[in-house]
GROMACS .gro file of C-alpha atoms in nm:
model
  314
    1UNK     CA    1 -10.497  -5.861  -6.956
    2UNK     CA    2 -10.810  -5.688  -6.829
    3UNK     CA    3 -10.693  -5.354  -6.971
    4UNK     CA    4 -10.619  -5.518  -7.308
    5UNK     CA    5 -10.969  -5.667  -7.332
    6UNK     CA    6 -11.124  -5.337  -7.231
    7UNK     CA    7 -10.925  -5.177  -7.514
    8UNK     CA    8 -11.046  -5.440  -7.766
    9UNK     CA    9 -11.401  -5.400  -7.642
   10UNK     CA   10 -11.379  -5.023  -7.691
   11UNK     CA   11 -11.232  -5.064  -8.042
   12UNK     CA   12 -11.517  -5.292  -8.148
   13UNK     CA   13 -11.776  -5.047  -8.020
   14UNK     CA   14 -11.609  -4.758  -8.201
   15UNK     CA   15 -11.575  -4.962  -8.519
   16UNK     CA   16 -11.942  -5.052  -8.509
   17UNK     CA   17 -12.035  -4.689  -8.460
   18UNK     CA   18 -11.827  -4.580  -8.757
   19UNK     CA   19 -11.971  -4.849  -8.980
   20UNK     CA   20 -12.322  -4.755  -8.888
   21UNK     CA   21 -12.268  -4.386  -8.951
   22UNK     CA   22 -12.092  -4.430  -9.291
   23UNK     CA   23 -12.312  -4.700  -9.440
   24UNK     CA   24 -12.512  -4.615  -9.759
   25UNK     CA   25 -12.816  -4.779  -9.600
   26UNK     CA   26 -13.028  -4.622  -9.327
   27UNK     CA   27 -12.892  -4.652  -8.973
   28UNK     CA   28 -13.140  -4.909  -8.854
   29UNK     CA   29 -13.084  -5.128  -9.162
   30UNK     CA   30 -12.706  -5.097  -9.127
   31UNK     CA   31 -12.719  -5.190  -8.755
   32UNK     CA   32 -12.950  -5.481  -8.824
   33UNK     CA   33 -12.721  -5.619  -9.089
   34UNK     CA   34 -12.387  -5.542  -8.920
   35UNK     CA   35 -12.420  -5.480  -8.548
   36UNK     CA   36 -12.659  -5.758  -8.458
   37UNK     CA   37 -12.528  -6.015  -8.703
   38UNK     CA   38 -12.154  -5.944  -8.693
   39UNK     CA   39 -12.066  -5.744  -8.385
   40UNK     CA   40 -12.316  -5.876  -8.131
   41UNK     CA   41 -12.131  -6.210  -8.080
   42UNK     CA   42 -11.804  -6.024  -8.035
   43UNK     CA   43 -11.963  -5.780  -7.795
   44UNK     CA   44 -12.117  -6.067  -7.601
   45UNK     CA   45 -11.787  -6.251  -7.587
   46UNK     CA   46 -11.605  -5.941  -7.475
   47UNK     CA   47 -11.867  -5.873  -7.210
   48UNK     CA   48 -11.859  -6.233  -7.083
   49UNK     CA   49 -11.479  -6.228  -7.078
   50UNK     CA   50 -11.481  -5.906  -6.879
   51UNK     CA   51 -11.722  -6.054  -6.624
   52UNK     CA   52 -11.512  -6.369  -6.592
   53UNK     CA   53 -11.199  -6.162  -6.547
   54UNK     CA   54 -11.370  -5.965  -6.273
   55UNK     CA   55 -11.478  -6.291  -6.110
   56UNK     CA   56 -11.121  -6.421  -6.137
   57UNK     CA   57 -10.993  -6.098  -5.985
   58UNK     CA   58 -11.239  -6.136  -5.697
   59UNK     CA   59 -11.138  -6.499  -5.651
   60UNK     CA   60 -10.770  -6.401  -5.660
   61UNK     CA   61 -10.833  -6.132  -5.398
   62UNK     CA   62 -11.016  -6.383  -5.177
   63UNK     CA   63 -10.734  -6.633  -5.232
   64UNK     CA   64 -10.478  -6.371  -5.135
   65UNK     CA   65 -10.679  -6.291  -4.822
   66UNK     CA   66 -10.705  -6.661  -4.738
   67UNK     CA   67 -10.331  -6.707  -4.795
   68UNK     CA   68 -10.261  -6.416  -4.562
   69UNK     CA   69 -10.489  -6.569  -4.297
   70UNK     CA   70 -10.324  -6.907  -4.345
   71UNK     CA   71  -9.978  -6.749  -4.313
   72UNK     CA   72 -10.083  -6.577  -3.990
   73UNK     CA   73 -10.215  -6.907  -3.858
   74UNK     CA   74  -9.891  -7.082  -3.953
   75UNK     CA   75  -9.689  -6.808  -3.783
   76UNK     CA   76  -9.906  -6.843  -3.474
   77UNK     CA   77  -9.865  -7.221  -3.479
   78UNK     CA   78  -9.487  -7.177  -3.500
   79UNK     CA   79  -9.495  -6.937  -3.205
   80UNK     CA   80  -9.695  -7.188  -2.998
   81UNK     CA   81  -9.463  -7.464  -3.115
   82UNK     CA   82  -9.156  -7.270  -3.000
   83UNK     CA   83  -9.329  -7.191  -2.670
   84UNK     CA   84  -9.419  -7.556  -2.617
   85UNK     CA   85  -9.063  -7.662  -2.699
   86UNK     CA   86  -8.924  -7.410  -2.449
   87UNK     CA   87  -9.170  -7.522  -2.182
   88UNK     CA   88  -9.086  -7.884  -2.256
   89UNK     CA   89  -8.716  -7.807  -2.216
   90UNK     CA   90  -8.780  -7.620  -1.890
   91UNK     CA   91  -8.995  -7.907  -1.763
   92UNK     CA   92  -8.720  -8.154  -1.851
   93UNK     CA   93  -8.468  -7.938  -1.665
   94UNK     CA   94  -8.694  -7.924  -1.358
   95UNK     CA   95  -8.741  -8.300  -1.369
   96UNK     CA   96  -8.364  -8.343  -1.382
   97UNK     CA   97  -8.320  -8.110  -1.086
   98UNK     CA   98  -8.577  -8.309  -0.888
   99UNK     CA   99  -8.401  -8.630  -0.984
  100UNK     CA  100  -8.067  -8.484  -0.874
  101UNK     CA  101  -8.217  -8.380  -0.540
  102UNK     CA  102  -8.372  -8.723  -0.495
  103UNK     CA  103  -8.046  -8.894  -0.582
  104UNK     CA  104  -7.860  -8.668  -0.341
  105UNK     CA  105  -8.097  -8.771  -0.063
  106UNK     CA  106  -8.069  -9.143  -0.120
  107UNK     CA  107  -7.722  -9.171  -0.272
  108UNK     CA  108  -7.460  -9.343  -0.060
  109UNK     CA  109  -7.233  -9.048  -0.142
  110UNK     CA  110  -7.478  -8.778  -0.038
  111UNK     CA  111  -7.361  -8.518   0.210
  112UNK     CA  112  -7.557  -8.643   0.509
  113UNK     CA  113  -7.682  -8.954   0.690
  114UNK     CA  114  -8.045  -8.895   0.596
  115UNK     CA  115  -8.223  -9.228   0.527
  116UNK     CA  116  -7.922  -9.425   0.648
  117UNK     CA  117  -7.916  -9.680   0.925
  118UNK     CA  118  -7.667  -9.684   1.212
  119UNK     CA  119  -7.341  -9.775   1.038
  120UNK     CA  120  -7.036  -9.629   0.862
  121UNK     CA  121  -7.085  -9.476   0.516
  122UNK     CA  122  -6.892  -9.278   0.256
  123UNK     CA  123  -7.028  -8.929   0.195
  124UNK     CA  124  -6.927  -8.643  -0.034
  125UNK     CA  125  -6.944  -8.269   0.023
  126UNK     CA  126  -6.825  -7.988  -0.208
  127UNK     CA  127  -6.459  -7.902  -0.160
  128UNK     CA  128  -6.337  -8.243  -0.043
  129UNK     CA  129  -6.300  -8.600  -0.159
  130UNK     CA  130  -6.546  -8.858  -0.025
  131UNK     CA  131  -6.478  -8.962   0.334
  132UNK     CA  132  -6.624  -9.203   0.588
  133UNK     CA  133  -6.868  -9.096   0.857
  134UNK     CA  134  -7.049  -9.271   1.138
  135UNK     CA  135  -7.427  -9.247   1.098
  136UNK     CA  136  -7.654  -9.292   1.398
  137UNK     CA  137  -8.029  -9.349   1.408
  138UNK     CA  138  -8.047  -9.499   1.756
  139UNK     CA  139  -8.012  -9.216   2.008
  140UNK     CA  140  -8.252  -8.950   1.880
  141UNK     CA  141  -8.463  -9.015   1.572
  142UNK     CA  142  -8.267  -9.096   1.254
  143UNK     CA  143  -8.020  -8.959   1.004
  144UNK     CA  144  -7.755  -8.812   1.235
  145UNK     CA  145  -7.389  -8.774   1.138
  146UNK     CA  146  -7.162  -8.834   1.438
  147UNK     CA  147  -6.886  -8.572   1.462
  148UNK     CA  148  -6.736  -8.679   1.797
  149UNK     CA  149  -6.767  -8.976   2.032
  150UNK     CA  150  -6.617  -9.050   2.376
  151UNK     CA  151  -6.691  -9.383   2.542
  152UNK     CA  152  -6.394  -9.561   2.698
  153UNK     CA  153  -6.077  -9.351   2.685
  154UNK     CA  154  -5.926  -9.559   2.405
  155UNK     CA  155  -5.830  -9.251   2.203
  156UNK     CA  156  -5.597  -8.967   2.302
  157UNK     CA  157  -5.762  -8.624   2.249
  158UNK     CA  158  -5.450  -8.429   2.348
  159UNK     CA  159  -5.373  -8.352   1.980
  160UNK     CA  160  -5.219  -8.067   1.784
  161UNK     CA  161  -5.387  -7.827   1.543
  162UNK     CA  162  -5.321  -8.034   1.231
  163UNK     CA  163  -5.471  -8.348   1.384
  164UNK     CA  164  -5.782  -8.164   1.500
  165UNK     CA  165  -5.814  -8.010   1.155
  166UNK     CA  166  -5.785  -8.345   0.974
  167UNK     CA  167  -5.961  -8.565   1.231
  168UNK     CA  168  -5.843  -8.870   1.422
  169UNK     CA  169  -5.949  -9.186   1.604
  170UNK     CA  170  -6.153  -9.496   1.525
  171UNK     CA  171  -6.478  -9.399   1.355
  172UNK     CA  172  -6.654  -9.699   1.513
  173UNK     CA  173  -6.525  -9.612   1.858
  174UNK     CA  174  -6.374  -9.288   1.990
  175UNK     CA  175  -6.295  -9.024   1.728
  176UNK     CA  176  -6.314  -8.661   1.621
  177UNK     CA  177  -6.434  -8.601   1.263
  178UNK     CA  178  -6.196  -8.312   1.190
  179UNK     CA  179  -6.262  -7.939   1.184
  180UNK     CA  180  -6.225  -7.901   0.806
  181UNK     CA  181  -6.474  -8.179   0.733
  182UNK     CA  182  -6.708  -8.034   0.994
  183UNK     CA  183  -6.683  -7.688   0.841
  184UNK     CA  184  -6.760  -7.816   0.488
  185UNK     CA  185  -7.051  -8.024   0.613
  186UNK     CA  186  -7.204  -7.728   0.795
  187UNK     CA  187  -7.135  -7.497   0.500
  188UNK     CA  188  -7.321  -7.724   0.255
  189UNK     CA  189  -7.656  -7.661   0.426
  190UNK     CA  190  -7.795  -7.550   0.766
  191UNK     CA  191  -7.752  -7.811   1.042
  192UNK     CA  192  -7.886  -7.895   1.384
  193UNK     CA  193  -7.647  -8.004   1.662
  194UNK     CA  194  -7.746  -8.275   1.908
  195UNK     CA  195  -7.527  -8.361   2.208
  196UNK     CA  196  -7.595  -8.680   2.403
  197UNK     CA  197  -7.449  -8.705   2.756
  198UNK     CA  198  -7.432  -8.995   3.002
  199UNK     CA  199  -7.260  -9.008   3.342
  200UNK     CA  200  -7.134  -9.298   3.554
  201UNK     CA  201  -7.464  -9.307   3.746
  202UNK     CA  202  -7.646  -9.406   3.424
  203UNK     CA  203  -7.820  -9.070   3.406
  204UNK     CA  204  -7.868  -8.919   3.060
  205UNK     CA  205  -7.910  -8.565   2.934
  206UNK     CA  206  -7.916  -8.396   2.595
  207UNK     CA  207  -7.875  -8.053   2.439
  208UNK     CA  208  -8.018  -7.957   2.101
  209UNK     CA  209  -7.916  -7.648   1.901
  210UNK     CA  210  -8.111  -7.545   1.593
  211UNK     CA  211  -7.842  -7.369   1.385
  212UNK     CA  212  -7.488  -7.498   1.437
  213UNK     CA  213  -7.211  -7.341   1.229
  214UNK     CA  214  -6.835  -7.283   1.254
  215UNK     CA  215  -6.596  -7.063   1.056
  216UNK     CA  216  -6.319  -7.177   0.822
  217UNK     CA  217  -5.953  -7.228   0.913
  218UNK     CA  218  -5.867  -6.863   0.852
  219UNK     CA  219  -6.122  -6.787   1.124
  220UNK     CA  220  -5.971  -7.059   1.346
  221UNK     CA  221  -6.293  -7.260   1.310
  222UNK     CA  222  -6.469  -7.020   1.547
  223UNK     CA  223  -6.805  -7.130   1.687
  224UNK     CA  224  -7.017  -6.880   1.492
  225UNK     CA  225  -7.373  -7.000   1.552
  226UNK     CA  226  -7.573  -7.228   1.780
  227UNK     CA  227  -7.930  -7.121   1.720
  228UNK     CA  228  -8.200  -7.193   1.977
  229UNK     CA  229  -8.130  -7.432   2.262
  230UNK     CA  230  -8.362  -7.704   2.392
  231UNK     CA  231  -8.304  -8.009   2.610
  232UNK     CA  232  -8.253  -8.109   2.973
  233UNK     CA  233  -7.875  -8.064   3.012
  234UNK     CA  234  -7.891  -7.681   3.027
  235UNK     CA  235  -7.718  -7.453   2.779
  236UNK     CA  236  -7.347  -7.493   2.857
  237UNK     CA  237  -7.233  -7.427   2.496
  238UNK     CA  238  -7.362  -7.069   2.490
  239UNK     CA  239  -7.057  -6.944   2.678
  240UNK     CA  240  -6.837  -7.070   2.392
  241UNK     CA  241  -7.023  -6.887   2.114
  242UNK     CA  242  -6.801  -6.667   1.891
  243UNK     CA  243  -6.488  -6.828   2.038
  244UNK     CA  244  -6.204  -6.963   1.820
  245UNK     CA  245  -6.094  -7.324   1.844
  246UNK     CA  246  -5.771  -7.384   2.038
  247UNK     CA  247  -5.526  -7.673   2.066
  248UNK     CA  248  -5.225  -7.712   2.297
  249UNK     CA  249  -4.992  -7.596   2.018
  250UNK     CA  250  -5.220  -7.315   1.894
  251UNK     CA  251  -5.411  -7.148   2.175
  252UNK     CA  252  -5.653  -6.889   2.036
  253UNK     CA  253  -5.824  -6.810   2.366
  254UNK     CA  254  -5.713  -6.447   2.403
  255UNK     CA  255  -5.874  -6.416   2.745
  256UNK     CA  256  -5.673  -6.698   2.897
  257UNK     CA  257  -5.396  -6.835   2.680
  258UNK     CA  258  -5.325  -7.162   2.861
  259UNK     CA  259  -5.661  -7.343   2.857
  260UNK     CA  260  -5.586  -7.592   2.577
  261UNK     CA  261  -5.247  -7.675   2.722
  262UNK     CA  262  -5.379  -7.696   3.080
  263UNK     CA  263  -5.672  -7.921   2.994
  264UNK     CA  264  -5.476  -8.122   2.734
  265UNK     CA  265  -5.735  -8.103   2.459
  266UNK     CA  266  -5.870  -7.902   2.170
  267UNK     CA  267  -6.191  -7.702   2.223
  268UNK     CA  268  -6.359  -7.363   2.193
  269UNK     CA  269  -6.204  -7.246   2.518
  270UNK     CA  270  -6.333  -6.931   2.686
  271UNK     CA  271  -6.183  -6.871   3.035
  272UNK     CA  272  -6.157  -7.180   3.012
  273UNK     CA  273  -6.493  -7.357   2.968
  274UNK     CA  274  -6.845  -7.434   3.084
  275UNK     CA  275  -6.819  -7.759   2.893
  276UNK     CA  276  -6.529  -7.952   2.745
  277UNK     CA  277  -6.619  -8.272   2.562
  278UNK     CA  278  -6.266  -8.334   2.433
  279UNK     CA  279  -6.100  -8.344   2.775
  280UNK     CA  280  -5.916  -8.633   2.939
  281UNK     CA  281  -6.135  -8.940   2.976
  282UNK     CA  282  -6.172  -9.046   3.339
  283UNK     CA  283  -6.322  -9.375   3.454
  284UNK     CA  284  -6.406  -9.234   3.799
  285UNK     CA  285  -6.712  -9.056   3.927
  286UNK     CA  286  -6.522  -8.805   4.134
  287UNK     CA  287  -6.616  -8.439   4.128
  288UNK     CA  288  -6.252  -8.356   4.197
  289UNK     CA  289  -6.133  -8.453   3.847
  290UNK     CA  290  -6.162  -8.116   3.674
  291UNK     CA  291  -5.981  -8.224   3.356
  292UNK     CA  292  -6.234  -8.489   3.260
  293UNK     CA  293  -6.525  -8.471   3.017
  294UNK     CA  294  -6.757  -8.214   3.165
  295UNK     CA  295  -7.086  -8.035   3.108
  296UNK     CA  296  -7.079  -7.808   3.408
  297UNK     CA  297  -7.432  -7.674   3.369
  298UNK     CA  298  -7.546  -8.027   3.455
  299UNK     CA  299  -7.276  -8.122   3.707
  300UNK     CA  300  -6.895  -8.124   3.742
  301UNK     CA  301  -6.855  -8.499   3.761
  302UNK     CA  302  -6.685  -8.665   3.462
  303UNK     CA  303  -6.903  -8.804   3.187
  304UNK     CA  304  -6.897  -9.168   3.083
  305UNK     CA  305  -7.034  -9.132   2.731
  306UNK     CA  306  -7.057  -8.834   2.496
  307UNK     CA  307  -7.171  -8.818   2.137
  308UNK     CA  308  -7.199  -8.503   1.926
  309UNK     CA  309  -7.412  -8.535   1.611
  310UNK     CA  310  -7.535  -8.308   1.331
  311UNK     CA  311  -7.829  -8.336   1.095
  312UNK     CA  312  -7.955  -8.112   0.810
  313UNK     CA  313  -8.217  -7.874   0.938
  314UNK     CA  314  -8.570  -7.933   0.809
   0.00000   0.00000   0.00000
């Protein structure tokens, strides 16, 4: 359009020039009568139109620039929008994870006795259906899962490999939780082991180990870790570290292959033991009963009450 008007404007100028040069009148008279009266309005219109077109072109250029800026701003807004949406999704995921952790801590089917009173509860650990455990918050702080208890001789601990693997006894009285359950509990997260001991003279001792862990059945549930010891019963378990579990029908003590059969119990026997908390329960206080419940680093007399407990490590 601009080029067309420029062409028209040029034609008018040329036409005026020709008329002025070929007129019979003098040049000044011809221009006065033709240029200023006839062509001047056209020239003015053409000039005004050209200026307006230039203004429109400038406005269009500014509009294009503004549209480009607006597009960049919109693109930037979309980028921030996507970023906010991603962060919102990540925040929601983190909130869900926190909720899951919170629920795991307080759920009746969580994998520990944390926040539970002394009673029997159902818990769930990966790799096994929910099962009942005895929780204890009375002997040493709170939140302990009892894995073994001896108190009156009501339960026979002279059991075979399958029974020690699955567990046996009365969970509210004397019982053994079972090696497979114990393994899965310890595998789920690091645990502390607490052992409470009482003898027939009403004396009490304890042993605490900061990192208790056993192997799986293919490893014969070997005692793989105890961590650091503390307590007042002395460290009788250390001698059994890295030793496989044995039962009368499956004796894995390679150094002395008759311990489980001789002492009629399942344990981590090592020539044969410095402690055996699954031995024959004896109601006497005689130091001659060597098959009874013993923690020999304290004394060799039989024990009246024993309770082994685990708790997730802080």
